[in-house]
Structures are given as C-alpha cells and as structure tokens.
PDB file of C-alpha atoms in Angstrom:
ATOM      1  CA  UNK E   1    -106.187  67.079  44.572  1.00 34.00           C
ATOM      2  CA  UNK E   2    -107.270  65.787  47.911  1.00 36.00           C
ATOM      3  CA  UNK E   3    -109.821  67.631  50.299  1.00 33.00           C
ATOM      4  CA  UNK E   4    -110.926  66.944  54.038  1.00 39.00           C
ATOM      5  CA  UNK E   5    -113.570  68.309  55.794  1.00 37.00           C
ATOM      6  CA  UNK E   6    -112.643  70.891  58.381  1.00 37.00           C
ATOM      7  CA  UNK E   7    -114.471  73.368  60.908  1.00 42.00           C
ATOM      8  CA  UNK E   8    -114.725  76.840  60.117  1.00 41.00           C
ATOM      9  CA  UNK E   9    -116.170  79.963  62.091  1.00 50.00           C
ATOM     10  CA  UNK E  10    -119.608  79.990  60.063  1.00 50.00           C
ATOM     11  CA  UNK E  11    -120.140  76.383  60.159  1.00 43.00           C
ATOM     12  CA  UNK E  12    -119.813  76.348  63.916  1.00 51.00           C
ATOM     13  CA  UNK E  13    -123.745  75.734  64.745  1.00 54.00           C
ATOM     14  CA  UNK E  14    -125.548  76.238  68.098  1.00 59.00           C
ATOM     15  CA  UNK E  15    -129.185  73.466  68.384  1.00 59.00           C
ATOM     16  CA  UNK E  16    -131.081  73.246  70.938  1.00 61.00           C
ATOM     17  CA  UNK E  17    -134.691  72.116  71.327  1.00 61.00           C
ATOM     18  CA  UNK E  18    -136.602  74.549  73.628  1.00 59.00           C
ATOM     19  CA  UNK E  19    -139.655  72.951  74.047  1.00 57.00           C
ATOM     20  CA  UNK E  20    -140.299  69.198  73.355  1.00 63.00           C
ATOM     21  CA  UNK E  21    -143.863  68.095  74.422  1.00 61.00           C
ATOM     22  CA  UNK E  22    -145.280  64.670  73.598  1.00 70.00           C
ATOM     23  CA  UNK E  23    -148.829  63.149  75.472  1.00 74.00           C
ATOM     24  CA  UNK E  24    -149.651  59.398  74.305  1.00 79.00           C
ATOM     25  CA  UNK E  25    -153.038  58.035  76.314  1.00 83.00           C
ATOM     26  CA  UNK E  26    -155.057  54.650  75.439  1.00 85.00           C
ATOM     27  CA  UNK E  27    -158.433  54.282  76.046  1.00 88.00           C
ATOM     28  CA  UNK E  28    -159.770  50.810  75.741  1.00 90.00           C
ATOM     29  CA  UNK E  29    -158.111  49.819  72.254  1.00 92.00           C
ATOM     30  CA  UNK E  30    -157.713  53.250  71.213  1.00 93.00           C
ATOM     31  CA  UNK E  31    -154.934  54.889  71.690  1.00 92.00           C
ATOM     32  CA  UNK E  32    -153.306  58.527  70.761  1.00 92.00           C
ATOM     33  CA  UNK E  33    -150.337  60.606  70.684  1.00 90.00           C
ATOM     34  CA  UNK E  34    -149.772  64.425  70.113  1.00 90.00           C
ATOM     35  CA  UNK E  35    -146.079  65.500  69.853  1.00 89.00           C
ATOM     36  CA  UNK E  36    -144.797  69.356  69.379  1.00 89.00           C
ATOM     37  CA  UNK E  37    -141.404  70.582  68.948  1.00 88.00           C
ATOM     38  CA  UNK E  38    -140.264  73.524  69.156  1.00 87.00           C
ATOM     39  CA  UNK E  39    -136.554  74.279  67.630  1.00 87.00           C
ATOM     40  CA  UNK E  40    -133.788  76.671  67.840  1.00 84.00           C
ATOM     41  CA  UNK E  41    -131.439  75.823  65.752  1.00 85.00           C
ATOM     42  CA  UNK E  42    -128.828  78.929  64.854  1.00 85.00           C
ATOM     43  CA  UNK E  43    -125.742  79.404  62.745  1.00 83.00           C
ATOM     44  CA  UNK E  44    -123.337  81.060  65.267  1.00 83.00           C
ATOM     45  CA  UNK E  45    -121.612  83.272  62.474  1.00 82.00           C
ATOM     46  CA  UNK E  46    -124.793  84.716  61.036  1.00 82.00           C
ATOM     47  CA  UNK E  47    -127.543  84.332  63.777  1.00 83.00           C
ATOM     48  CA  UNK E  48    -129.707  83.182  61.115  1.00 84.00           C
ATOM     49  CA  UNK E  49    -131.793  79.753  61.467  1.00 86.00           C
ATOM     50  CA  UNK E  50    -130.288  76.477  59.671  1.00 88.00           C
ATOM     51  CA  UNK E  51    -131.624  75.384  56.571  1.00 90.00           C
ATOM     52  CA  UNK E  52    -134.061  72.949  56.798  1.00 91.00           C
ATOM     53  CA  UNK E  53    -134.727  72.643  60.339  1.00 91.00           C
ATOM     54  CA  UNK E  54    -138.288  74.136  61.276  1.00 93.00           C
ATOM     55  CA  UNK E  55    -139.133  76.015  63.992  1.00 90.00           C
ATOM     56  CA  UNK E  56    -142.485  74.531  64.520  1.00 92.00           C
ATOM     57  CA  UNK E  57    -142.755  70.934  63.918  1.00 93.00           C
ATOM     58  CA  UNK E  58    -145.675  68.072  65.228  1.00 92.00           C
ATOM     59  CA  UNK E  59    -147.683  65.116  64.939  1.00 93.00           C
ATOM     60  CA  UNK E  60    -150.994  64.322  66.084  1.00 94.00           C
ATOM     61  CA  UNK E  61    -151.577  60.530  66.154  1.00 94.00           C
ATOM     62  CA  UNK E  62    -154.484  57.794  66.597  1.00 95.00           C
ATOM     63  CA  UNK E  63    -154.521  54.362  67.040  1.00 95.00           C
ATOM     64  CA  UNK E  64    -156.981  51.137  67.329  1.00 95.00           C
ATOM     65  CA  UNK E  65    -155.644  47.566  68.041  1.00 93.00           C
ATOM     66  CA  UNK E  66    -158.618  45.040  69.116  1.00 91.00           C
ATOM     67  CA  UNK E  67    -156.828  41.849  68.522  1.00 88.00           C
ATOM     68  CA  UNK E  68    -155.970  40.972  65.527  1.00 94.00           C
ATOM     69  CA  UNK E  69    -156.748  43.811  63.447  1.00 96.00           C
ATOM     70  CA  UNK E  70    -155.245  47.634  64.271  1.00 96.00           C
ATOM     71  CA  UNK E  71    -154.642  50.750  62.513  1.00 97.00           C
ATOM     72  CA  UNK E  72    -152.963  54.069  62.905  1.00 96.00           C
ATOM     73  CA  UNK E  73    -153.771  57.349  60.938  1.00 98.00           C
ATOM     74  CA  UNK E  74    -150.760  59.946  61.514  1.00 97.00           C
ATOM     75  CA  UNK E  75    -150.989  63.964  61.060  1.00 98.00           C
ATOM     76  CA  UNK E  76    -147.241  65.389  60.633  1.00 97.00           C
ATOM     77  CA  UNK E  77    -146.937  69.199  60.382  1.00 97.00           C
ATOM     78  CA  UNK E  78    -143.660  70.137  59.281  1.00 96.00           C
ATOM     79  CA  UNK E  79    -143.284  74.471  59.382  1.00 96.00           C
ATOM     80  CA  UNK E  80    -141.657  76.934  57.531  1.00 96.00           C
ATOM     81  CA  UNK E  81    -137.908  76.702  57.281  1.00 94.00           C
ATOM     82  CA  UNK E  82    -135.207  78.524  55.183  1.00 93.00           C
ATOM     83  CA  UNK E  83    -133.564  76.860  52.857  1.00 93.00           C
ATOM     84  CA  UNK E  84    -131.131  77.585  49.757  1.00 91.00           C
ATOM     85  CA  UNK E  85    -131.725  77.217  45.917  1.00 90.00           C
ATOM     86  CA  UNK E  86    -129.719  74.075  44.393  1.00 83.00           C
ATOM     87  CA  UNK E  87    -128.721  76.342  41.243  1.00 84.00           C
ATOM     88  CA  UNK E  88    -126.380  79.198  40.287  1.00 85.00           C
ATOM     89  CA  UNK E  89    -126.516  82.156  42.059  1.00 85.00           C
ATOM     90  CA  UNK E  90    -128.065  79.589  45.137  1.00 87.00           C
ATOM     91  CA  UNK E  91    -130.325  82.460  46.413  1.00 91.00           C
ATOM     92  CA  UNK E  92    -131.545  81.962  49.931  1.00 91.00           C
ATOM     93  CA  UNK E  93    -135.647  80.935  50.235  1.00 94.00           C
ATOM     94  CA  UNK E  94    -138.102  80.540  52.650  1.00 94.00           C
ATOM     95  CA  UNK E  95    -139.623  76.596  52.221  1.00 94.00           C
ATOM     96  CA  UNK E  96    -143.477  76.639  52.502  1.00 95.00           C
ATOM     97  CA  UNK E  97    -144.664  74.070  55.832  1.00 97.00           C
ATOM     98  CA  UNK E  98    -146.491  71.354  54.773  1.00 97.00           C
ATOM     99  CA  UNK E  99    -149.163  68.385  56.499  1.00 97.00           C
ATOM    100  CA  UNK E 100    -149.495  64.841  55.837  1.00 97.00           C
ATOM    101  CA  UNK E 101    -151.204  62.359  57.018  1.00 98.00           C
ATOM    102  CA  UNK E 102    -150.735  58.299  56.335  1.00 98.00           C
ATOM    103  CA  UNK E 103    -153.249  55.757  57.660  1.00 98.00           C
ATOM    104  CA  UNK E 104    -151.991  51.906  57.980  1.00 98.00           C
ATOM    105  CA  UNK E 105    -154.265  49.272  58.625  1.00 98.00           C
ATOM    106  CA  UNK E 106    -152.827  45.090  59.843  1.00 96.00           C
ATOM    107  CA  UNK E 107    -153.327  42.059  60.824  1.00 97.00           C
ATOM    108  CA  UNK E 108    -152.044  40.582  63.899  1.00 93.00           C
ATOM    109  CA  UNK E 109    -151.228  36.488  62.366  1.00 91.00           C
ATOM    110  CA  UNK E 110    -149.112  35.135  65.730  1.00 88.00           C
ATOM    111  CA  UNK E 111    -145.904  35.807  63.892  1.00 91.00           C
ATOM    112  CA  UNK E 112    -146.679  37.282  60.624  1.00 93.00           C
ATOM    113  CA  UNK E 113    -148.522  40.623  60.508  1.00 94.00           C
ATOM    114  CA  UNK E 114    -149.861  41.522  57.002  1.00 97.00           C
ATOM    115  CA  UNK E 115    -150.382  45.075  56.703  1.00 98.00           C
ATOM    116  CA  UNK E 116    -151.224  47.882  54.044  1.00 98.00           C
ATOM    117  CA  UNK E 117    -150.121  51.617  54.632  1.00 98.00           C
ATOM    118  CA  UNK E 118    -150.858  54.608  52.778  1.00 98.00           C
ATOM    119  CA  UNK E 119    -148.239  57.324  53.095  1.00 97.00           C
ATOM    120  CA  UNK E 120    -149.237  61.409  52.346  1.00 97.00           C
ATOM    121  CA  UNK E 121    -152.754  60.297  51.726  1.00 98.00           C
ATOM    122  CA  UNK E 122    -154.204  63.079  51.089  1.00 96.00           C
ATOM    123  CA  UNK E 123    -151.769  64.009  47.906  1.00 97.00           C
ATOM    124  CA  UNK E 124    -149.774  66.859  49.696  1.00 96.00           C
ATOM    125  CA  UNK E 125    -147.351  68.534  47.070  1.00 96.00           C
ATOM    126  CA  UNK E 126    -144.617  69.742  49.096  1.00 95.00           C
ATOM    127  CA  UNK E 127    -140.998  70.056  49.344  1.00 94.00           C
ATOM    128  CA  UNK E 128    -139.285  68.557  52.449  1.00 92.00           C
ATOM    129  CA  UNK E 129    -135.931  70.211  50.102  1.00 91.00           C
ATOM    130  CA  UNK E 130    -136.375  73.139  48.230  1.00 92.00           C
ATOM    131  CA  UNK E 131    -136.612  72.116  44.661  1.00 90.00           C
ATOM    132  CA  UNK E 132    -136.938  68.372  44.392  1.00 92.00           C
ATOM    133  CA  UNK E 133    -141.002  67.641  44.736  1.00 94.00           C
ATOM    134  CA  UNK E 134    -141.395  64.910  47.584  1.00 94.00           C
ATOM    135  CA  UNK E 135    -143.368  61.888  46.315  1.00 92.00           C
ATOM    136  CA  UNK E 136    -147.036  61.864  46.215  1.00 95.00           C
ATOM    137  CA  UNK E 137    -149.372  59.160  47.669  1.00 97.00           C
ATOM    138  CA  UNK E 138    -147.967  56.282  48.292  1.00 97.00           C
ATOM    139  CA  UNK E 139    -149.028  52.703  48.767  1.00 98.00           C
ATOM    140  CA  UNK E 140    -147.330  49.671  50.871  1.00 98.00           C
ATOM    141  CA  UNK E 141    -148.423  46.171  51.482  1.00 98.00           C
ATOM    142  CA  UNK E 142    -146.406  44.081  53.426  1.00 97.00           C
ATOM    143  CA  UNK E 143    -145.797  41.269  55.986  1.00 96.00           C
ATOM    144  CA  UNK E 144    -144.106  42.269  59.317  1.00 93.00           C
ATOM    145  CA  UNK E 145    -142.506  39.252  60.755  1.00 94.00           C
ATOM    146  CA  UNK E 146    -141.348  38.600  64.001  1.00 90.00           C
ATOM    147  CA  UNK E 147    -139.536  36.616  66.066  1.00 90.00           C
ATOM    148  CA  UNK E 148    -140.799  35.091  69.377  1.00 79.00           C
TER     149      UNK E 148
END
C-alpha cells in the first residue's frame, strides 16, 4: 500500500499576520528589542484557528556588549492556542500560553567567543505541544567561532 499526500477542502488554510511590530534601540552598550505579533491563522473549512499557532505572541529583549564581555536576557510570551489530544478519541484543547526567559552571558576572544546560556531560566513548565512537557532549565557552555 502506497500513500501520497494530497490537498483536500479542510486542509486548505488561510495565514496571515495582521500586525507585526518589532522596536530594537541601543543606548551606549545597551541595547533592546520588543517584538509583538499578532496572528490570524484560519482553517478555511471550519473557520476555526490552526493548532498551535497563537494569536498573541512576543519577546521583550535586552542586551549589553562593552568589549569583550556581553550578555542578553530574553522574555518570550507564547499565548493561548488550540491544539488536539495525541490519544484516542483526539479531543480538541485549548493549550495554556506560557513565558520564558533565557539569559546568555560571552566573551568576545578575537575569533573564539566562549559563552554560557541559560535557556527557560526561570523553570517554566509548559507545553509548546499539548501533551509532551517541554524541557526545563537548561544549561549551555560553548565556544562560538568565527571566521575573519
């Protein structure tokens, strides 16, 4: 049995972002960013929202780099979305939104940049998919390398 993938009336999808709005400044060696997204994203046989797209969706964003150290601590806001149960009968659910916020501190070395990162440091239990936990903090160390 062979099976290809093929378009049918309810998959037939209609995305558009209505309102994108993103503001980065620097001051000195600070720096910042705010980002906001709005999202329509519809299923054209049912009028109801995609799963797993948010409405609402942002990131709030601050920087320092004063040669050779630098660091970033990111805010991500991710809303409410429907979404579908991965087990028999697969009812539909609403996903709860979730924050999280990683911080990542380096060190500018000419080529080599050490750096350490903390992803969802404040511990944030969510679920980007309904069902399967996302990880909890998380810590990186690394060396960014690059080529001049």
């Amino acid at each position: 049995m062979t099976s290809r993938p093929h378009n049918s009336a309810t998959s037939r999808e209609r995305v558009r972002e209505v309102w994108r709005w993103v503001r980065r400044k620097r001051l000195g060696p600070f720096g910042g960013s705010i980002s906001y997204t709005y999202l329509e994203a519809i299923d054209l046989a049912t009028h109801q929202q995609l799963v797993r797209r948010p409405r609402n969706s942002g990131s709030a964003s601050l920087s320092y780099d004063a040669h050779p150290f630098g660091g970033d601590v990111t805010f991500v806001y991710a809303g409410s979305r429907p979404d579908v149960t991965d087990l028999f009968p697969f009812a539909n659910v609403v996903n709860e939104p979730y924050n999280t916020i990683d911080v990542v501190l380096h060190y500018n070395a000419g080529s080599f940049s050490p750096f350490v990162k903390v992803e969802n440091a404040t511990d944030e239990q969510y679920e980007a998919v309904f069902g399967y936990p996302s990880a909890g903090r998380r810590f990186i160390a690394g060396i960014r390398y690059a080529i001049r």
